[in-house]
PDB file of C-alpha atoms in Angstrom:
ATOM      1  CA  UNK A   1       0.045   0.110  -0.003  1.00  0.00           C
ATOM      2  CA  UNK A   2       1.448   3.244  -0.879  1.00  0.00           C
ATOM      3  CA  UNK A   3      -1.107   5.844   0.028  1.00  0.00           C
ATOM      4  CA  UNK A   4       0.003   6.035   3.729  1.00  0.00           C
ATOM      5  CA  UNK A   5      -3.757   5.708   4.741  1.00  0.00           C
ATOM      6  CA  UNK A   6      -4.118   2.262   6.049  1.00  0.00           C
ATOM      7  CA  UNK A   7      -7.884   2.504   6.605  1.00  0.00           C
ATOM      8  CA  UNK A   8      -8.725   3.590   3.079  1.00  0.00           C
ATOM      9  CA  UNK A   9      -8.858   0.968   0.420  1.00  0.00           C
ATOM     10  CA  UNK A  10      -6.862   1.315  -2.604  1.00  0.00           C
ATOM     11  CA  UNK A  11      -8.627   0.731  -5.926  1.00  0.00           C
ATOM     12  CA  UNK A  12      -8.142  -2.755  -7.407  1.00  0.00           C
ATOM     13  CA  UNK A  13      -9.523  -3.932 -10.760  1.00  0.00           C
ATOM     14  CA  UNK A  14     -10.911  -7.524 -10.835  1.00  0.00           C
ATOM     15  CA  UNK A  15      -9.174  -8.965 -13.854  1.00  0.00           C
ATOM     16  CA  UNK A  16     -10.161 -12.758 -13.599  1.00  0.00           C
ATOM     17  CA  UNK A  17     -12.654 -14.951 -11.772  1.00  0.00           C
ATOM     18  CA  UNK A  18     -11.838 -18.688 -11.565  1.00  0.00           C
ATOM     19  CA  UNK A  19     -14.558 -20.977 -10.300  1.00  0.00           C
ATOM     20  CA  UNK A  20     -12.750 -23.638  -8.353  1.00  0.00           C
ATOM     21  CA  UNK A  21     -16.026 -25.394  -7.054  1.00  0.00           C
ATOM     22  CA  UNK A  22     -19.543 -24.131  -6.718  1.00  0.00           C
ATOM     23  CA  UNK A  23     -18.718 -22.550  -3.330  1.00  0.00           C
ATOM     24  CA  UNK A  24     -15.058 -21.494  -3.930  1.00  0.00           C
ATOM     25  CA  UNK A  25     -13.871 -18.746  -6.322  1.00  0.00           C
ATOM     26  CA  UNK A  26     -10.341 -17.314  -6.912  1.00  0.00           C
ATOM     27  CA  UNK A  27     -10.450 -13.641  -7.757  1.00  0.00           C
ATOM     28  CA  UNK A  28      -7.393 -12.102  -9.393  1.00  0.00           C
ATOM     29  CA  UNK A  29      -7.128  -8.449  -8.759  1.00  0.00           C
ATOM     30  CA  UNK A  30      -4.692  -5.737 -10.035  1.00  0.00           C
ATOM     31  CA  UNK A  31      -4.296  -2.980  -7.388  1.00  0.00           C
ATOM     32  CA  UNK A  32      -3.592   0.550  -8.742  1.00  0.00           C
ATOM     33  CA  UNK A  33      -0.430   0.432  -6.556  1.00  0.00           C
ATOM     34  CA  UNK A  34       1.460  -2.793  -6.227  1.00  0.00           C
ATOM     35  CA  UNK A  35       1.144  -4.378  -2.867  1.00  0.00           C
ATOM     36  CA  UNK A  36       4.386  -5.952  -1.518  1.00  0.00           C
ATOM     37  CA  UNK A  37       3.274  -8.695   0.727  1.00  0.00           C
ATOM     38  CA  UNK A  38       5.077 -11.739   2.363  1.00  0.00           C
ATOM     39  CA  UNK A  39       4.012 -15.229   2.972  1.00  0.00           C
ATOM     40  CA  UNK A  40       1.857 -15.315   6.122  1.00  0.00           C
ATOM     41  CA  UNK A  41       0.362 -11.810   5.673  1.00  0.00           C
ATOM     42  CA  UNK A  42      -3.226 -10.900   4.829  1.00  0.00           C
ATOM     43  CA  UNK A  43      -5.123  -8.176   2.931  1.00  0.00           C
ATOM     44  CA  UNK A  44      -8.650  -6.625   3.480  1.00  0.00           C
ATOM     45  CA  UNK A  45     -10.628  -6.960   0.302  1.00  0.00           C
ATOM     46  CA  UNK A  46     -13.452  -4.510   0.026  1.00  0.00           C
ATOM     47  CA  UNK A  47     -16.765  -4.873  -1.931  1.00  0.00           C
ATOM     48  CA  UNK A  48     -18.137  -1.323  -2.137  1.00  0.00           C
ATOM     49  CA  UNK A  49     -21.538  -0.968  -0.621  1.00  0.00           C
ATOM     50  CA  UNK A  50     -21.291  -4.270   1.046  1.00  0.00           C
ATOM     51  CA  UNK A  51     -18.247  -4.488   3.304  1.00  0.00           C
ATOM     52  CA  UNK A  52     -14.739  -5.902   3.628  1.00  0.00           C
ATOM     53  CA  UNK A  53     -13.221  -9.102   4.794  1.00  0.00           C
ATOM     54  CA  UNK A  54      -9.599 -10.437   5.535  1.00  0.00           C
ATOM     55  CA  UNK A  55      -7.995 -12.847   3.079  1.00  0.00           C
ATOM     56  CA  UNK A  56      -4.600 -14.357   2.705  1.00  0.00           C
ATOM     57  CA  UNK A  57      -3.312 -14.064  -0.899  1.00  0.00           C
ATOM     58  CA  UNK A  58      -3.229 -17.438  -2.678  1.00  0.00           C
ATOM     59  CA  UNK A  59      -0.710 -16.113  -5.200  1.00  0.00           C
ATOM     60  CA  UNK A  60       3.058 -15.735  -4.985  1.00  0.00           C
ATOM     61  CA  UNK A  61       4.404 -12.668  -3.240  1.00  0.00           C
ATOM     62  CA  UNK A  62       6.825 -12.332  -6.103  1.00  0.00           C
ATOM     63  CA  UNK A  63       3.786 -11.019  -8.269  1.00  0.00           C
ATOM     64  CA  UNK A  64       2.832  -7.730  -6.403  1.00  0.00           C
ATOM     65  CA  UNK A  65       0.952  -6.340  -9.414  1.00  0.00           C
ATOM     66  CA  UNK A  66      -1.601  -9.118  -9.619  1.00  0.00           C
ATOM     67  CA  UNK A  67      -2.927 -10.772  -6.430  1.00  0.00           C
ATOM     68  CA  UNK A  68      -5.058 -13.908  -6.392  1.00  0.00           C
ATOM     69  CA  UNK A  69      -7.474 -14.406  -3.465  1.00  0.00           C
ATOM     70  CA  UNK A  70      -9.368 -17.630  -3.115  1.00  0.00           C
ATOM     71  CA  UNK A  71     -12.600 -17.241  -1.356  1.00  0.00           C
ATOM     72  CA  UNK A  72     -15.073 -19.675   0.276  1.00  0.00           C
ATOM     73  CA  UNK A  73     -18.754 -18.383   0.093  1.00  0.00           C
ATOM     74  CA  UNK A  74     -19.769 -18.074   3.691  1.00  0.00           C
ATOM     75  CA  UNK A  75     -21.708 -14.871   4.383  1.00  0.00           C
ATOM     76  CA  UNK A  76     -22.648 -11.380   3.085  1.00  0.00           C
ATOM     77  CA  UNK A  77     -19.300 -10.183   1.816  1.00  0.00           C
ATOM     78  CA  UNK A  78     -18.084 -13.448   0.486  1.00  0.00           C
ATOM     79  CA  UNK A  79     -21.505 -14.023  -1.274  1.00  0.00           C
ATOM     80  CA  UNK A  80     -21.226 -10.635  -2.872  1.00  0.00           C
ATOM     81  CA  UNK A  81     -17.606 -11.198  -4.037  1.00  0.00           C
ATOM     82  CA  UNK A  82     -18.762 -14.495  -5.563  1.00  0.00           C
ATOM     83  CA  UNK A  83     -21.213 -12.421  -7.737  1.00  0.00           C
ATOM     84  CA  UNK A  84     -18.446 -10.109  -9.039  1.00  0.00           C
ATOM     85  CA  UNK A  85     -17.321 -10.154 -12.702  1.00  0.00           C
ATOM     86  CA  UNK A  86     -14.132  -9.323 -14.391  1.00  0.00           C
ATOM     87  CA  UNK A  87     -13.653  -5.485 -15.008  1.00  0.00           C
ATOM     88  CA  UNK A  88     -15.405  -4.634 -11.725  1.00  0.00           C
ATOM     89  CA  UNK A  89     -13.554  -2.400  -9.261  1.00  0.00           C
ATOM     90  CA  UNK A  90     -12.924  -3.484  -5.675  1.00  0.00           C
ATOM     91  CA  UNK A  91     -10.875  -2.125  -2.880  1.00  0.00           C
ATOM     92  CA  UNK A  92      -7.847  -3.586  -1.114  1.00  0.00           C
ATOM     93  CA  UNK A  93      -5.904  -2.748   2.031  1.00  0.00           C
ATOM     94  CA  UNK A  94      -2.731  -4.112   3.513  1.00  0.00           C
ATOM     95  CA  UNK A  95      -0.659  -6.083   3.826  1.00  0.00           C
ATOM     96  CA  UNK A  96      -1.276  -6.745   7.512  1.00  0.00           C
ATOM     97  CA  UNK A  97       0.584  -9.033   9.850  1.00  0.00           C
ATOM     98  CA  UNK A  98       4.294  -9.810  10.239  1.00  0.00           C
ATOM     99  CA  UNK A  99       4.450 -12.738   7.840  1.00  0.00           C
ATOM    100  CA  UNK A 100       6.921 -15.467   8.086  1.00  0.00           C
ATOM    101  CA  UNK A 101      10.557 -14.572   8.984  1.00  0.00           C
ATOM    102  CA  UNK A 102      11.862 -16.056   5.761  1.00  0.00           C
ATOM    103  CA  UNK A 103      15.463 -14.642   6.183  1.00  0.00           C
ATOM    104  CA  UNK A 104      15.810 -16.398   9.604  1.00  0.00           C
ATOM    105  CA  UNK A 105      14.598 -19.744   7.902  1.00  0.00           C
ATOM    106  CA  UNK A 106      16.923 -19.777   4.997  1.00  0.00           C
ATOM    107  CA  UNK A 107      19.059 -22.874   4.845  1.00  0.00           C
ATOM    108  CA  UNK A 108      16.822 -24.631   7.349  1.00  0.00           C
ATOM    109  CA  UNK A 109      14.195 -27.416   6.881  1.00  0.00           C
ATOM    110  CA  UNK A 110      10.800 -26.023   7.544  1.00  0.00           C
ATOM    111  CA  UNK A 111       7.408 -27.465   7.338  1.00  0.00           C
ATOM    112  CA  UNK A 112       4.585 -25.025   6.918  1.00  0.00           C
ATOM    113  CA  UNK A 113       0.976 -26.087   7.260  1.00  0.00           C
ATOM    114  CA  UNK A 114      -1.798 -23.842   5.976  1.00  0.00           C
ATOM    115  CA  UNK A 115      -5.447 -23.892   6.821  1.00  0.00           C
ATOM    116  CA  UNK A 116      -8.547 -22.499   5.315  1.00  0.00           C
ATOM    117  CA  UNK A 117      -9.715 -22.675   1.675  1.00  0.00           C
TER     118      UNK A 117
END
């Protein structure tokens, strides 16, 4: 995030919607300003007029210009996000959280287990 205003979402264009299952979709967004996130961090995705929810990016941190977010349909915000179409504008804030200390883990054997979708 580059605006310096952590509570105001940055505009992000929805460029692709991938239906993984009837209740899981991956939304690929292109924020106006690249978001430099690390593994273990999360973003807040905003659906204007509905609300926002926290999600961990499901794409590589090496691709800061496009962020994929995989979403399970579970409530008002996620239901609304499942109805979105490519070309639609969303909002994004973050990243939040410390992420994994990758520099400290270099050269070590590490097992990371993720939960969620």
